[in-house]
């Protein structure tokens, strides 16, 4: 099953270990991501297309299999921080110098 994605305004199709795209430089960039030792199956086609989407920020175009929704990360509550203790600075140093004189 070919997997079609859209990257940088161009559609690219991955099928049986080969990317096809109208833009030659985009096709070369995508083809560099393919593992030549990987078995070519419909699942591998989908895996490679999804990897390219995650890597380059593309969009899934194939109507056969919609991508899984990305997990929503919830922000953890920030821990309460104690107020910092005032540290003696130059003001205290100069007060001690003036009081000794």
Tab-separated table of C-alpha atoms in Angstrom:
chain	number	residue	atom	x	y	z
A	1	UNK	CA	0.000	0.000	0.000
A	2	UNK	CA	1.629	3.275	-1.023
A	3	UNK	CA	1.797	5.979	1.600
A	4	UNK	CA	1.454	9.585	0.424
A	5	UNK	CA	2.601	12.586	2.416
A	6	UNK	CA	2.951	16.315	1.756
A	7	UNK	CA	6.225	18.023	2.620
A	8	UNK	CA	7.281	21.559	1.762
A	9	UNK	CA	4.328	21.954	-0.631
A	10	UNK	CA	5.072	18.769	-2.625
A	11	UNK	CA	3.404	15.376	-2.463
A	12	UNK	CA	5.661	12.378	-2.075
A	13	UNK	CA	4.661	8.709	-2.281
A	14	UNK	CA	6.534	5.855	-0.638
A	15	UNK	CA	6.035	2.360	-1.988
A	16	UNK	CA	8.237	-0.740	-1.659
A	17	UNK	CA	11.367	1.070	-0.527
A	18	UNK	CA	11.264	3.919	-3.024
A	19	UNK	CA	10.108	7.517	-2.710
A	20	UNK	CA	8.542	9.211	-5.734
A	21	UNK	CA	8.186	12.973	-5.894
A	22	UNK	CA	8.112	15.720	-8.520
A	23	UNK	CA	10.864	17.622	-6.670
A	24	UNK	CA	14.137	15.773	-7.199
A	25	UNK	CA	15.923	17.274	-4.192
A	26	UNK	CA	13.023	16.380	-1.860
A	27	UNK	CA	12.965	12.871	-3.291
A	28	UNK	CA	16.704	12.475	-2.607
A	29	UNK	CA	16.270	13.788	0.943
A	30	UNK	CA	13.455	11.314	1.641
A	31	UNK	CA	15.273	8.428	-0.020
A	32	UNK	CA	18.220	8.997	2.313
A	33	UNK	CA	15.954	8.052	5.242
A	34	UNK	CA	15.138	4.595	3.835
A	35	UNK	CA	16.818	1.558	5.382
A	36	UNK	CA	17.871	-0.667	2.447
A	37	UNK	CA	17.942	-3.781	4.666
A	38	UNK	CA	14.336	-3.375	5.782
A	39	UNK	CA	11.725	-5.775	4.450
A	40	UNK	CA	9.295	-4.025	2.113
A	41	UNK	CA	5.749	-4.496	3.352
A	42	UNK	CA	2.688	-2.248	3.696
A	43	UNK	CA	3.516	-1.777	7.395
A	44	UNK	CA	7.062	-0.718	6.529
A	45	UNK	CA	5.718	1.767	3.964
A	46	UNK	CA	3.510	3.365	6.606
A	47	UNK	CA	6.298	3.375	9.198
A	48	UNK	CA	8.730	5.106	6.833
A	49	UNK	CA	6.158	7.690	5.756
A	50	UNK	CA	5.283	8.473	9.381
A	51	UNK	CA	8.969	8.798	10.247
A	52	UNK	CA	9.456	11.294	7.413
A	53	UNK	CA	6.445	13.278	8.647
A	54	UNK	CA	7.848	13.430	12.177
A	55	UNK	CA	11.339	14.254	10.957
A	56	UNK	CA	10.439	17.054	8.548
A	57	UNK	CA	7.002	18.210	9.758
A	58	UNK	CA	4.827	17.004	6.909
A	59	UNK	CA	1.147	16.114	6.563
A	60	UNK	CA	-0.429	12.700	5.955
A	61	UNK	CA	-2.296	12.648	2.621
A	62	UNK	CA	-3.110	8.957	2.016
A	63	UNK	CA	-6.816	8.317	2.608
A	64	UNK	CA	-6.293	4.596	3.329
A	65	UNK	CA	-4.849	4.911	6.805
A	66	UNK	CA	-5.135	8.075	8.895
A	67	UNK	CA	-2.249	8.722	11.269
A	68	UNK	CA	-2.675	8.103	14.969
A	69	UNK	CA	-3.355	11.234	16.985
A	70	UNK	CA	-0.345	12.566	18.814
A	71	UNK	CA	-0.443	12.199	22.596
A	72	UNK	CA	-1.355	15.345	24.446
A	73	UNK	CA	1.265	16.376	26.973
A	74	UNK	CA	-0.184	17.957	30.074
A	75	UNK	CA	1.883	20.491	31.902
A	76	UNK	CA	2.769	19.507	35.455
A	77	UNK	CA	2.001	22.079	38.144
A	78	UNK	CA	5.005	24.123	39.161
A	79	UNK	CA	6.204	23.474	42.707
A	80	UNK	CA	5.889	26.307	45.179
A	81	UNK	CA	9.224	27.969	45.701
A	82	UNK	CA	10.201	29.441	49.051
A	83	UNK	CA	11.162	33.077	49.059
A	84	UNK	CA	14.941	33.454	48.997
A	85	UNK	CA	16.569	34.588	52.238
A	86	UNK	CA	17.975	38.078	52.073
A	87	UNK	CA	21.718	37.921	51.838
A	88	UNK	CA	23.953	40.575	53.245
A	89	UNK	CA	25.329	42.708	50.462
A	90	UNK	CA	27.433	45.816	50.207
A	91	UNK	CA	24.911	47.809	52.254
A	92	UNK	CA	25.636	45.768	55.388
A	93	UNK	CA	29.355	45.905	54.644
A	94	UNK	CA	29.363	49.701	54.392
A	95	UNK	CA	27.231	50.070	57.541
A	96	UNK	CA	29.821	48.074	59.471
A	97	UNK	CA	32.635	50.227	58.080
A	98	UNK	CA	30.867	53.470	59.010
A	99	UNK	CA	29.903	52.248	62.500
A	100	UNK	CA	33.554	51.345	63.284
A	101	UNK	CA	34.842	54.795	62.405
